[in-house]
mmCIF file of C-alpha atoms and ligand atoms in Angstrom:
data_model
loop_
_atom_site.group_PDB
_atom_site.id
_atom_site.type_symbol
_atom_site.label_atom_id
_atom_site.label_comp_id
_atom_site.label_asym_id
_atom_site.label_seq_id
_atom_site.Cartn_x
_atom_site.Cartn_y
_atom_site.Cartn_z
ATOM 1 C CA MET H 1 104.825 32.208 -108.017
ATOM 2 C CA GLU H 2 105.783 35.173 -110.183
ATOM 3 C CA ILE H 3 103.042 37.869 -110.329
ATOM 4 C CA LYS H 4 102.232 39.400 -113.745
ATOM 5 C CA ALA H 5 100.237 42.491 -114.490
ATOM 6 C CA ILE H 6 96.514 41.939 -115.299
ATOM 7 C CA ARG H 7 95.650 41.416 -118.793
ATOM 8 C CA GLY H 8 94.988 44.584 -120.625
ATOM 9 C CA PHE H 9 96.877 46.701 -118.101
ATOM 10 C CA ASN H 10 100.094 47.875 -119.586
ATOM 11 C CA ASP H 11 103.547 49.030 -118.181
ATOM 12 C CA ILE H 12 105.048 51.833 -119.930
ATOM 13 C CA LEU H 13 108.622 51.424 -119.639
ATOM 14 C CA PRO H 14 111.258 53.976 -119.189
ATOM 15 C CA ASP H 15 112.531 53.664 -122.676
ATOM 16 C CA GLU H 16 108.973 54.510 -123.800
ATOM 17 C CA VAL H 17 108.004 57.234 -121.255
ATOM 18 C CA GLY H 18 109.957 60.097 -123.132
ATOM 19 C CA LYS H 19 107.275 59.933 -125.925
ATOM 20 C CA TRP H 20 104.647 60.198 -123.263
ATOM 21 C CA HIS H 21 106.194 63.036 -121.644
ATOM 22 C CA PHE H 22 106.618 64.773 -125.015
ATOM 23 C CA VAL H 23 102.747 64.431 -125.810
ATOM 24 C CA GLU H 24 101.626 65.370 -122.406
ATOM 25 C CA GLU H 25 103.940 68.509 -122.162
ATOM 26 C CA THR H 26 102.988 69.383 -125.586
ATOM 27 C CA ALA H 27 99.286 69.135 -124.829
ATOM 28 C CA ARG H 28 99.719 71.386 -121.652
ATOM 29 C CA GLU H 29 101.702 73.985 -123.599
ATOM 30 C CA VAL H 30 99.376 74.257 -126.444
ATOM 31 C CA PHE H 31 96.168 74.079 -124.529
ATOM 32 C CA GLU H 32 97.259 76.715 -121.849
ATOM 33 C CA GLY H 33 98.263 78.876 -124.716
ATOM 34 C CA PHE H 34 94.706 78.717 -125.752
ATOM 35 C CA GLY H 35 93.379 79.679 -122.403
ATOM 36 C CA PHE H 36 92.575 76.265 -121.189
ATOM 37 C CA SER H 37 93.183 75.098 -117.539
ATOM 38 C CA GLU H 38 93.875 71.497 -116.263
ATOM 39 C CA ILE H 39 91.464 69.851 -114.038
ATOM 40 C CA ARG H 40 92.093 66.828 -112.093
ATOM 41 C CA ILE H 41 89.171 64.573 -111.369
ATOM 42 C CA PRO H 42 88.968 61.301 -109.450
ATOM 43 C CA ILE H 43 89.484 57.993 -111.046
ATOM 44 C CA LEU H 44 86.541 56.420 -109.115
ATOM 45 C CA GLU H 45 83.051 57.847 -109.401
ATOM 46 C CA ARG H 46 79.551 56.748 -108.479
ATOM 47 C CA THR H 47 78.266 54.477 -111.176
ATOM 48 C CA GLU H 48 75.270 56.470 -111.749
ATOM 49 C CA LEU H 49 77.247 59.414 -112.878
ATOM 50 C CA PHE H 50 78.236 57.396 -116.031
ATOM 51 C CA SER H 51 74.886 55.425 -116.610
ATOM 52 C CA ARG H 52 73.337 59.008 -116.689
ATOM 53 C CA GLY H 53 76.057 60.931 -118.253
ATOM 54 C CA ILE H 54 77.001 58.417 -121.075
ATOM 55 C CA GLY H 55 73.663 56.603 -121.395
ATOM 56 C CA GLU H 56 72.311 53.207 -120.244
ATOM 57 C CA ALA H 57 71.860 51.908 -123.902
ATOM 58 C CA THR H 58 75.689 52.233 -124.809
ATOM 59 C CA ASP H 59 78.311 49.439 -125.106
ATOM 60 C CA ILE H 60 80.229 51.313 -122.438
ATOM 61 C CA VAL H 61 77.656 51.143 -119.735
ATOM 62 C CA GLU H 62 76.139 47.813 -120.793
ATOM 63 C CA LYS H 63 79.327 45.791 -120.871
ATOM 64 C CA GLU H 64 82.639 47.732 -120.470
ATOM 65 C CA MET H 65 82.573 49.286 -117.008
ATOM 66 C CA TYR H 66 84.675 48.158 -114.203
ATOM 67 C CA THR H 67 82.014 48.443 -111.551
ATOM 68 C CA PHE H 68 82.059 47.100 -108.020
ATOM 69 C CA THR H 69 80.382 47.722 -104.604
ATOM 70 C CA ASP H 70 82.620 49.224 -102.039
ATOM 71 C CA ARG H 71 82.612 48.254 -98.190
ATOM 72 C CA SER H 72 79.693 50.639 -97.622
ATOM 73 C CA GLY H 73 77.521 49.172 -100.323
ATOM 74 C CA ASN H 74 77.903 51.995 -102.841
ATOM 75 C CA SER H 75 78.206 51.039 -106.423
ATOM 76 C CA LEU H 76 81.340 52.740 -107.811
ATOM 77 C CA THR H 77 82.999 52.704 -111.302
ATOM 78 C CA LEU H 78 86.444 53.243 -112.513
ATOM 79 C CA ARG H 79 86.094 56.161 -114.978
ATOM 80 C CA PRO H 80 85.533 55.060 -118.580
ATOM 81 C CA GLU H 81 85.806 58.399 -119.967
ATOM 82 C CA ALA H 82 86.400 61.913 -118.585
ATOM 83 C CA THR H 83 83.611 64.244 -119.826
ATOM 84 C CA ALA H 84 80.930 63.165 -117.209
ATOM 85 C CA SER H 85 83.279 63.575 -114.362
ATOM 86 C CA MET H 86 84.350 67.142 -115.779
ATOM 87 C CA ALA H 87 80.788 68.091 -115.957
ATOM 88 C CA ARG H 88 80.118 66.776 -112.539
ATOM 89 C CA ALA H 89 83.004 68.968 -111.173
ATOM 90 C CA TYR H 90 81.794 72.119 -113.069
ATOM 91 C CA LEU H 91 78.310 71.625 -111.465
ATOM 92 C CA GLU H 92 79.530 70.341 -107.893
ATOM 93 C CA HIS H 93 81.899 73.446 -107.508
ATOM 94 C CA GLN H 94 79.654 75.799 -109.357
ATOM 95 C CA LEU H 95 82.598 76.864 -111.529
ATOM 96 C CA TYR H 96 79.964 78.611 -113.528
ATOM 97 C CA THR H 97 79.437 81.348 -110.836
ATOM 98 C CA PHE H 98 82.830 82.635 -111.238
ATOM 99 C CA ASP H 99 82.648 82.640 -115.069
ATOM 100 C CA PRO H 100 80.030 80.689 -117.130
ATOM 101 C CA VAL H 101 82.716 79.662 -119.720
ATOM 102 C CA ALA H 102 85.182 76.998 -118.555
ATOM 103 C CA LYS H 103 87.842 75.759 -120.717
ATOM 104 C CA LEU H 104 89.315 72.577 -119.345
ATOM 105 C CA TYR H 105 91.562 69.751 -120.001
ATOM 106 C CA CYS H 106 92.466 66.553 -118.263
ATOM 107 C CA ILE H 107 95.040 63.938 -118.922
ATOM 108 C CA GLY H 108 95.052 60.578 -117.215
ATOM 109 C CA PRO H 109 94.082 56.906 -117.433
ATOM 110 C CA MET H 110 90.397 55.422 -118.231
ATOM 111 C CA PHE H 111 89.122 51.977 -117.772
ATOM 112 C CA ARG H 112 87.045 49.738 -119.952
ATOM 113 C CA TYR H 113 86.566 46.022 -119.912
ATOM 114 C CA GLU H 114 87.058 45.498 -123.664
ATOM 115 C CA ARG H 115 88.763 42.701 -125.478
ATOM 116 C CA PRO H 116 92.408 43.432 -125.154
ATOM 117 C CA GLN H 117 94.197 43.570 -128.564
ATOM 118 C CA LYS H 118 97.197 45.145 -130.058
ATOM 119 C CA GLY H 119 97.155 48.804 -129.137
ATOM 120 C CA ARG H 120 94.094 48.420 -127.197
ATOM 121 C CA TYR H 121 94.251 48.279 -123.356
ATOM 122 C CA ARG H 122 91.698 48.105 -120.428
ATOM 123 C CA GLN H 123 93.634 50.626 -118.667
ATOM 124 C CA PHE H 124 94.177 53.437 -121.532
ATOM 125 C CA TYR H 125 95.069 57.119 -121.238
ATOM 126 C CA GLN H 126 93.434 59.937 -122.716
ATOM 127 C CA ILE H 127 93.724 63.594 -123.196
ATOM 128 C CA ASP H 128 90.382 65.299 -122.724
ATOM 129 C CA VAL H 129 89.379 68.722 -123.611
ATOM 130 C CA GLU H 130 85.893 70.269 -122.872
ATOM 131 C CA VAL H 131 84.542 73.859 -123.139
ATOM 132 C CA PHE H 132 81.354 74.432 -120.929
ATOM 133 C CA GLY H 133 78.903 77.311 -121.103
ATOM 134 C CA VAL H 134 79.391 78.528 -124.677
ATOM 135 C CA GLU H 135 76.827 77.751 -127.401
ATOM 136 C CA ASN H 136 78.403 80.076 -130.042
ATOM 137 C CA PRO H 137 79.901 78.320 -133.033
ATOM 138 C CA MET H 138 82.914 80.235 -132.853
ATOM 139 C CA VAL H 139 84.017 77.936 -129.878
ATOM 140 C CA ASP H 140 83.358 74.831 -132.049
ATOM 141 C CA ALA H 141 85.944 76.139 -134.510
ATOM 142 C CA GLU H 142 88.451 77.307 -131.788
ATOM 143 C CA VAL H 143 88.402 73.775 -130.347
ATOM 144 C CA ILE H 144 89.109 72.139 -133.657
ATOM 145 C CA VAL H 145 91.717 74.780 -134.483
ATOM 146 C CA MET H 146 93.497 73.978 -131.188
ATOM 147 C CA LEU H 147 93.238 70.145 -131.762
ATOM 148 C CA ILE H 148 94.849 70.455 -135.357
ATOM 149 C CA HIS H 149 97.476 72.684 -134.073
ATOM 150 C CA PHE H 150 98.406 70.311 -131.179
ATOM 151 C CA LEU H 151 98.481 67.224 -133.492
ATOM 152 C CA ARG H 152 100.784 69.163 -135.947
ATOM 153 C CA ARG H 153 102.945 70.137 -133.052
ATOM 154 C CA VAL H 154 103.304 66.552 -131.783
ATOM 155 C CA GLY H 155 104.625 65.827 -135.425
ATOM 156 C CA LEU H 156 101.528 64.124 -137.012
ATOM 157 C CA GLU H 157 101.149 64.812 -140.803
ATOM 158 C CA LYS H 158 98.694 64.110 -143.479
ATOM 159 C CA LEU H 159 95.768 65.001 -141.354
ATOM 160 C CA GLU H 160 92.252 65.097 -142.520
ATOM 161 C CA LEU H 161 89.465 66.952 -140.739
ATOM 162 C CA GLN H 162 86.048 65.631 -141.049
ATOM 163 C CA ILE H 163 82.972 67.435 -139.847
ATOM 164 C CA ASN H 164 79.392 67.005 -139.745
ATOM 165 C CA SER H 165 76.196 68.305 -137.952
ATOM 166 C CA LEU H 166 74.000 65.992 -135.881
ATOM 167 C CA GLY H 167 71.121 68.235 -135.323
ATOM 168 C CA CYS H 168 69.459 69.118 -132.129
ATOM 169 C CA ARG H 169 66.907 67.990 -129.575
ATOM 170 C CA ASP H 170 64.259 69.435 -131.963
ATOM 171 C CA CYS H 171 65.303 68.050 -135.285
ATOM 172 C CA ARG H 172 67.103 64.784 -134.345
ATOM 173 C CA PRO H 173 63.909 62.897 -133.324
ATOM 174 C CA ARG H 174 62.603 63.386 -136.830
ATOM 175 C CA TYR H 175 65.772 61.950 -138.459
ATOM 176 C CA ARG H 176 65.762 59.007 -136.151
ATOM 177 C CA GLU H 177 62.285 58.018 -137.131
ATOM 178 C CA GLU H 178 63.263 58.171 -140.793
ATOM 179 C CA LEU H 179 66.260 56.148 -140.134
ATOM 180 C CA LYS H 180 64.483 53.539 -138.339
ATOM 181 C CA LYS H 181 61.710 53.349 -141.028
ATOM 182 C CA PHE H 182 64.595 52.945 -143.527
ATOM 183 C CA LEU H 183 66.403 50.371 -141.398
ATOM 184 C CA LYS H 184 63.265 48.246 -140.742
ATOM 185 C CA GLN H 185 63.015 47.314 -144.438
ATOM 186 C CA LYS H 186 66.602 46.043 -144.188
ATOM 187 C CA ALA H 187 66.209 44.407 -140.737
ATOM 188 C CA PHE H 188 67.031 40.947 -142.115
ATOM 189 C CA GLN H 189 70.582 42.226 -142.819
ATOM 190 C CA LEU H 190 71.179 43.505 -139.366
ATOM 191 C CA CYS H 191 73.256 41.646 -136.797
ATOM 192 C CA GLU H 192 71.589 40.677 -133.514
ATOM 193 C CA ASP H 193 72.897 43.628 -131.574
ATOM 194 C CA CYS H 194 71.605 46.032 -134.353
ATOM 195 C CA GLN H 195 68.230 44.478 -134.427
ATOM 196 C CA ARG H 196 67.975 45.329 -130.788
ATOM 197 C CA ARG H 197 69.337 48.782 -131.554
ATOM 198 C CA LEU H 198 66.946 49.383 -134.229
ATOM 199 C CA GLU H 199 64.271 49.683 -131.304
ATOM 200 C CA THR H 200 66.575 51.477 -128.673
ATOM 201 C CA ASN H 201 68.862 53.462 -130.514
ATOM 202 C CA PRO H 202 68.987 53.190 -134.421
ATOM 203 C CA LEU H 203 71.642 55.748 -134.622
ATOM 204 C CA ARG H 204 74.127 53.362 -132.997
ATOM 205 C CA ILE H 205 73.947 51.105 -136.054
ATOM 206 C CA PHE H 206 76.388 53.437 -137.746
ATOM 207 C CA ASP H 207 79.148 52.268 -135.337
ATOM 208 C CA CYS H 208 78.582 48.632 -135.872
ATOM 209 C CA LYS H 209 81.667 46.870 -137.366
ATOM 210 C CA VAL H 210 79.647 43.932 -138.953
ATOM 211 C CA GLU H 211 79.700 44.162 -142.624
ATOM 212 C CA THR H 212 76.200 43.469 -143.415
ATOM 213 C CA CYS H 213 75.131 46.258 -141.108
ATOM 214 C CA GLN H 214 77.498 48.732 -142.809
ATOM 215 C CA GLU H 215 76.000 47.546 -146.110
ATOM 216 C CA ALA H 216 72.377 48.075 -144.806
ATOM 217 C CA ILE H 217 73.143 51.474 -143.673
ATOM 218 C CA ALA H 218 75.047 52.623 -146.683
ATOM 219 C CA ASP H 219 72.320 54.703 -148.390
ATOM 220 C CA ALA H 220 70.449 55.412 -145.303
ATOM 221 C CA PRO H 221 69.137 58.954 -144.990
ATOM 222 C CA LYS H 222 71.583 61.544 -143.888
ATOM 223 C CA VAL H 223 71.233 63.339 -140.758
ATOM 224 C CA ASN H 224 72.232 66.793 -142.149
ATOM 225 C CA ASP H 225 69.321 66.455 -144.581
ATOM 226 C CA PHE H 226 67.051 66.839 -141.496
ATOM 227 C CA ILE H 227 68.658 69.506 -139.410
ATOM 228 C CA CYS H 228 66.391 72.541 -138.541
ATOM 229 C CA PRO H 229 67.319 76.093 -139.692
ATOM 230 C CA GLU H 230 68.866 76.945 -136.263
ATOM 231 C CA CYS H 231 71.368 73.855 -136.488
ATOM 232 C CA GLN H 232 71.877 74.666 -140.351
ATOM 233 C CA LYS H 233 72.910 78.281 -139.268
ATOM 234 C CA HIS H 234 75.148 77.074 -136.538
ATOM 235 C CA PHE H 235 76.921 74.673 -138.938
ATOM 236 C CA ASP H 236 77.350 77.281 -141.505
ATOM 237 C CA LYS H 237 79.014 79.379 -138.917
ATOM 238 C CA VAL H 238 81.429 76.604 -137.810
ATOM 239 C CA ARG H 239 82.503 76.233 -141.533
ATOM 240 C CA GLU H 240 82.860 79.907 -141.919
ATOM 241 C CA TYR H 241 85.194 80.123 -138.916
ATOM 242 C CA LEU H 242 87.178 77.242 -139.960
ATOM 243 C CA GLU H 243 87.679 78.672 -143.277
ATOM 244 C CA ALA H 244 88.627 82.072 -141.794
ATOM 245 C CA ALA H 245 91.151 80.187 -139.756
ATOM 246 C CA GLY H 246 92.560 78.606 -142.924
ATOM 247 C CA LEU H 247 91.754 75.112 -142.068
ATOM 248 C CA ALA H 248 90.652 72.618 -144.767
ATOM 249 C CA TYR H 249 87.888 70.103 -143.936
ATOM 250 C CA ILE H 250 85.625 67.618 -145.639
ATOM 251 C CA LEU H 251 81.998 67.186 -144.903
ATOM 252 C CA ASN H 252 81.246 63.612 -143.696
ATOM 253 C CA PRO H 253 77.525 62.954 -143.679
ATOM 254 C CA ARG H 254 78.045 59.433 -142.430
ATOM 255 C CA MET H 255 79.685 60.698 -139.181
ATOM 256 C CA VAL H 256 76.855 60.004 -136.636
ATOM 257 C CA ARG H 257 77.194 59.709 -132.786
ATOM 258 C CA GLY H 258 74.903 57.230 -131.093
ATOM 259 C CA LEU H 259 74.416 59.062 -127.958
ATOM 260 C CA ASP H 260 71.477 61.279 -127.479
ATOM 261 C CA TYR H 261 73.131 64.124 -125.687
ATOM 262 C CA TYR H 262 75.596 64.784 -128.864
ATOM 263 C CA THR H 263 74.271 67.628 -130.755
ATOM 264 C CA ARG H 264 75.239 69.779 -133.769
ATOM 265 C CA THR H 265 78.852 69.863 -134.589
ATOM 266 C CA ALA H 266 80.798 66.514 -134.752
ATOM 267 C CA PHE H 267 84.318 66.103 -135.999
ATOM 268 C CA GLU H 268 87.081 63.549 -136.473
ATOM 269 C CA VAL H 269 90.706 63.746 -137.415
ATOM 270 C CA VAL H 270 92.170 61.039 -139.583
ATOM 271 C CA SER H 271 95.860 60.631 -140.293
ATOM 272 C CA TYR H 272 97.026 59.038 -143.520
ATOM 273 C CA GLN H 273 100.683 58.974 -142.279
ATOM 274 C CA LEU H 274 102.570 55.762 -143.035
ATOM 275 C CA GLY H 275 100.358 54.849 -145.821
ATOM 276 C CA SER H 276 97.483 53.735 -143.797
ATOM 277 C CA GLN H 277 94.301 55.534 -142.498
ATOM 278 C CA ASN H 278 94.149 56.039 -138.716
ATOM 279 C CA ALA H 279 91.381 57.793 -136.878
ATOM 280 C CA VAL H 280 93.194 59.885 -134.418
ATOM 281 C CA THR H 281 90.458 61.503 -132.457
ATOM 282 C CA GLY H 282 87.029 62.689 -132.434
ATOM 283 C CA GLY H 283 84.833 64.913 -130.560
ATOM 284 C CA GLY H 284 81.854 67.364 -130.845
ATOM 285 C CA ARG H 285 79.116 69.211 -129.121
ATOM 286 C CA TYR H 286 76.871 67.872 -126.516
ATOM 287 C CA ASP H 287 74.343 70.376 -125.368
ATOM 288 C CA ASN H 288 72.024 67.856 -123.772
ATOM 289 C CA LEU H 289 74.648 66.179 -121.434
ATOM 290 C CA PHE H 290 74.139 68.578 -118.521
ATOM 291 C CA GLY H 291 70.400 67.913 -118.652
ATOM 292 C CA GLU H 292 71.117 64.373 -118.043
ATOM 293 C CA LEU H 293 73.151 65.078 -115.029
ATOM 294 C CA GLY H 294 71.018 67.622 -113.146
ATOM 295 C CA ASP H 295 68.791 70.573 -113.295
ATOM 296 C CA PHE H 296 71.543 73.060 -114.529
ATOM 297 C CA ASP H 297 71.706 73.213 -118.222
ATOM 298 C CA SER H 298 74.869 74.379 -119.939
ATOM 299 C CA PRO H 299 76.121 73.700 -123.633
ATOM 300 C CA GLY H 300 79.375 71.811 -124.021
ATOM 301 C CA ILE H 301 81.940 70.784 -126.522
ATOM 302 C CA GLY H 302 85.141 68.752 -126.538
ATOM 303 C CA PHE H 303 87.283 66.092 -127.782
ATOM 304 C CA ALA H 304 89.247 62.968 -126.540
ATOM 305 C CA ILE H 305 92.565 61.742 -127.825
ATOM 306 C CA GLY H 306 94.055 58.263 -126.984
ATOM 307 C CA ILE H 307 97.621 58.814 -125.828
ATOM 308 C CA GLU H 308 98.676 55.219 -126.879
ATOM 309 C CA ARG H 309 97.405 55.918 -130.563
ATOM 310 C CA LEU H 310 99.228 59.230 -130.604
ATOM 311 C CA VAL H 311 102.506 57.831 -129.268
ATOM 312 C CA SER H 312 102.367 55.183 -131.941
ATOM 313 C CA LEU H 313 102.068 57.734 -134.705
ATOM 314 C CA LEU H 314 105.016 59.923 -133.469
ATOM 315 C CA PRO H 315 107.775 60.430 -136.054
ATOM 316 C CA LYS H 316 110.010 57.564 -136.146
ATOM 317 C CA ASP H 317 113.094 59.587 -136.603
ATOM 318 C CA ARG H 318 112.820 61.603 -133.400
ATOM 319 C CA GLU H 319 114.681 60.802 -130.292
ATOM 320 C CA PHE H 320 112.611 60.826 -127.060
ATOM 321 C CA VAL H 321 114.932 58.866 -124.589
ATOM 322 C CA GLN H 322 116.988 60.981 -122.276
ATOM 323 C CA TYR H 323 120.453 59.586 -122.327
ATOM 324 C CA PRO H 324 123.109 60.595 -119.679
ATOM 325 C CA HIS H 325 125.025 63.628 -120.581
ATOM 326 C CA LEU H 326 128.176 62.426 -118.760
ATOM 327 C CA PHE H 327 129.617 59.174 -117.389
ATOM 328 C CA ILE H 328 132.333 59.329 -114.808
ATOM 329 C CA ALA H 329 134.950 56.680 -114.836
ATOM 330 C CA ALA H 330 136.754 56.708 -111.754
ATOM 331 C CA LEU H 331 139.866 54.609 -111.208
ATOM 332 C CA GLY H 332 141.097 53.732 -107.590
ATOM 333 C CA VAL H 333 139.443 53.892 -104.301
ATOM 334 C CA GLU H 334 141.118 57.269 -103.462
ATOM 335 C CA THR H 335 139.124 59.082 -106.269
ATOM 336 C CA LEU H 336 135.620 57.697 -105.192
ATOM 337 C CA ILE H 337 134.830 60.262 -102.714
ATOM 338 C CA GLU H 338 135.850 63.168 -105.054
ATOM 339 C CA VAL H 339 133.791 61.768 -107.762
ATOM 340 C CA TYR H 340 130.897 61.490 -105.324
ATOM 341 C CA GLN H 341 131.170 65.197 -104.638
ATOM 342 C CA ILE H 342 131.442 66.199 -108.460
ATOM 343 C CA ILE H 343 128.583 63.969 -109.375
ATOM 344 C CA ASN H 344 126.367 65.665 -106.591
ATOM 345 C CA GLN H 345 127.118 69.078 -107.895
ATOM 346 C CA LEU H 346 126.458 67.999 -111.416
ATOM 347 C CA HIS H 347 123.038 66.576 -110.533
ATOM 348 C CA LEU H 348 122.240 70.011 -108.718
ATOM 349 C CA GLU H 349 123.084 71.699 -112.058
ATOM 350 C CA GLY H 350 120.803 69.311 -113.855
ATOM 351 C CA ILE H 351 123.448 67.362 -115.649
ATOM 352 C CA ARG H 352 122.507 63.892 -116.070
ATOM 353 C CA ALA H 353 125.735 62.065 -114.835
ATOM 354 C CA GLU H 354 126.172 58.384 -114.067
ATOM 355 C CA LEU H 355 129.056 56.614 -112.380
ATOM 356 C CA ASP H 356 130.313 53.112 -111.693
ATOM 357 C CA TYR H 357 129.473 52.314 -107.963
ATOM 358 C CA GLU H 358 131.537 49.231 -107.842
ATOM 359 C CA GLY H 359 135.168 50.335 -108.682
ATOM 360 C CA LYS H 360 135.428 48.135 -111.774
ATOM 361 C CA SER H 361 138.239 48.283 -114.425
ATOM 362 C CA LEU H 362 138.386 51.165 -116.951
ATOM 363 C CA LYS H 363 137.549 48.856 -119.754
ATOM 364 C CA SER H 364 134.317 47.610 -118.047
ATOM 365 C CA GLN H 365 133.312 51.252 -117.113
ATOM 366 C CA MET H 366 133.759 52.382 -120.757
ATOM 367 C CA ARG H 367 131.571 49.550 -121.919
ATOM 368 C CA ARG H 368 128.861 50.577 -119.476
ATOM 369 C CA ALA H 369 129.165 54.309 -120.670
ATOM 370 C CA ASP H 370 128.801 52.981 -124.076
ATOM 371 C CA LYS H 371 125.756 50.923 -123.324
ATOM 372 C CA LEU H 372 124.091 53.810 -121.704
ATOM 373 C CA LYS H 373 124.741 55.996 -124.558
ATOM 374 C CA ALA H 374 126.514 58.719 -122.455
ATOM 375 C CA ARG H 375 127.556 61.433 -124.724
ATOM 376 C CA TYR H 376 130.907 62.091 -122.653
ATOM 377 C CA VAL H 377 132.991 60.213 -120.360
ATOM 378 C CA LEU H 378 135.063 61.949 -117.663
ATOM 379 C CA ILE H 379 137.998 59.684 -116.842
ATOM 380 C CA LEU H 380 139.494 60.386 -113.456
ATOM 381 C CA GLY H 381 142.573 58.343 -112.127
ATOM 382 C CA GLU H 382 144.623 58.857 -108.942
ATOM 383 C CA ASN H 383 147.476 60.513 -110.848
ATOM 384 C CA GLU H 384 145.372 62.843 -112.860
ATOM 385 C CA LEU H 385 143.546 63.834 -109.640
ATOM 386 C CA LYS H 386 146.877 64.654 -107.964
ATOM 387 C CA GLN H 387 147.781 66.922 -110.962
ATOM 388 C CA GLY H 388 144.345 68.493 -110.602
ATOM 389 C CA LYS H 389 143.071 67.395 -114.120
ATOM 390 C CA ALA H 390 140.922 64.916 -115.762
ATOM 391 C CA VAL H 391 140.299 63.393 -119.227
ATOM 392 C CA LEU H 392 137.023 64.232 -121.217
ATOM 393 C CA ARG H 393 136.240 61.908 -123.975
ATOM 394 C CA ASN H 394 133.572 62.732 -126.533
ATOM 395 C CA MET H 395 131.848 59.161 -127.193
ATOM 396 C CA GLU H 396 130.702 60.133 -130.575
ATOM 397 C CA THR H 397 133.838 61.613 -132.205
ATOM 398 C CA LYS H 398 136.178 59.506 -129.974
ATOM 399 C CA SER H 399 138.332 62.564 -129.405
ATOM 400 C CA GLN H 400 139.756 63.382 -126.023
ATOM 401 C CA GLU H 401 140.944 66.471 -124.214
ATOM 402 C CA GLU H 402 142.455 67.350 -120.892
ATOM 403 C CA ILE H 403 140.546 69.625 -118.668
ATOM 404 C CA SER H 404 141.522 71.209 -115.434
ATOM 405 C CA MET H 405 139.754 70.187 -112.213
ATOM 406 C CA GLU H 406 139.611 73.832 -111.252
ATOM 407 C CA GLY H 407 136.250 75.202 -112.625
ATOM 408 C CA LEU H 408 135.340 71.758 -113.685
ATOM 409 C CA ILE H 409 131.674 72.147 -113.125
ATOM 410 C CA ASP H 410 131.717 75.299 -115.033
ATOM 411 C CA ILE H 411 133.390 73.819 -118.067
ATOM 412 C CA LEU H 412 130.960 70.742 -117.941
ATOM 413 C CA ARG H 413 127.920 73.016 -117.792
ATOM 414 C CA LYS H 414 129.094 74.777 -120.775
ATOM 415 C CA LYS H 415 129.880 71.835 -122.673
ATOM 416 C CA LEU H 416 127.038 69.568 -121.786
ATOM 417 C CA LEU H 417 123.857 71.597 -121.257
HETATM 418 ZN ZN1 LIG L 1 68.105 71.385 -134.745
HETATM 419 ZN ZN1 LIG L 2 75.352 45.405 -136.459
#
């Protein structure tokens, strides 16, 4: 019986992978330019890290985690996100003793047991960026500036930056109570999940997709009407720094994060490319996360971008596949050993060269070169070889020229690279 991949687990095939390389390489280049360093964290962690770091009363922890017991009886979970692990690593290795400010990024797969649908997978890839150890609003703006710069470098257009302030430990509870009071009057309109959320975490009702819930919450009190003077000052500064960086933004008072450790600045980027509205990424400040994980308190801010979404938004007219520079069509058994030596040298030079291993006819080799989209074909017959020359054919212009075997590698390097 043929074994297939698990539902929601996706292969990224060679003709797609060029786009992934492009996105990942651009991320590394941009982030390192902003002084960020990569951190690689395990895919498997203790379940507790996520139940404490993300929060028990969340969809992720309640129903989307891949959790199992290992042979020693430990409850382990495939990471559903990266922030908690990165914070754990910062604490575990006491990165703050070297320098309290840690600017980190991480690229890799995450796992959530969600209903698979087009563009959504159970193993999905994220680029995660976090700054630990700075409370200053300047870093909020810096992270946002870097994000927008990265998205533009990748080729995304018509981006809209939305920001909001969610308040802090001191002012958020008051908002929560007001929201609860307001929504209690509309409880009959809420779905079953939201009726429960009304008691456990009313802020999460903002994220509910059910239409009647969205209607109920439409004129709910706005979080930024409740923020304390400190939070207001922080938010004003973030706006000032964004403006100083020349970044346009709009205020979105309906942007609310359901998790308690989110504080102050929240942001989202929407792309209006291709005539439709796509949320590309979101992030924000979470000054209360570390308190959930241990005794060490530290502010944090970051964002996560789904790579699948990003790849689907890449400019359609750009070429990401790496085609062979050269196909070598060798004729006759005598030439094969020569061709083998040439191709080895070409590969050492970084020239992508292909050949026919089977000694097929010239016609069939040319067909294959065409199919592989090789830019040039080097035709080498026994006669040519004896005369010390070969024919180089440009597959695009269909023009041919005779080139000397002497210094062949040099000639090809100049022409192809
Ligand atoms: Zn506050
Ligand atoms: Zn609902």
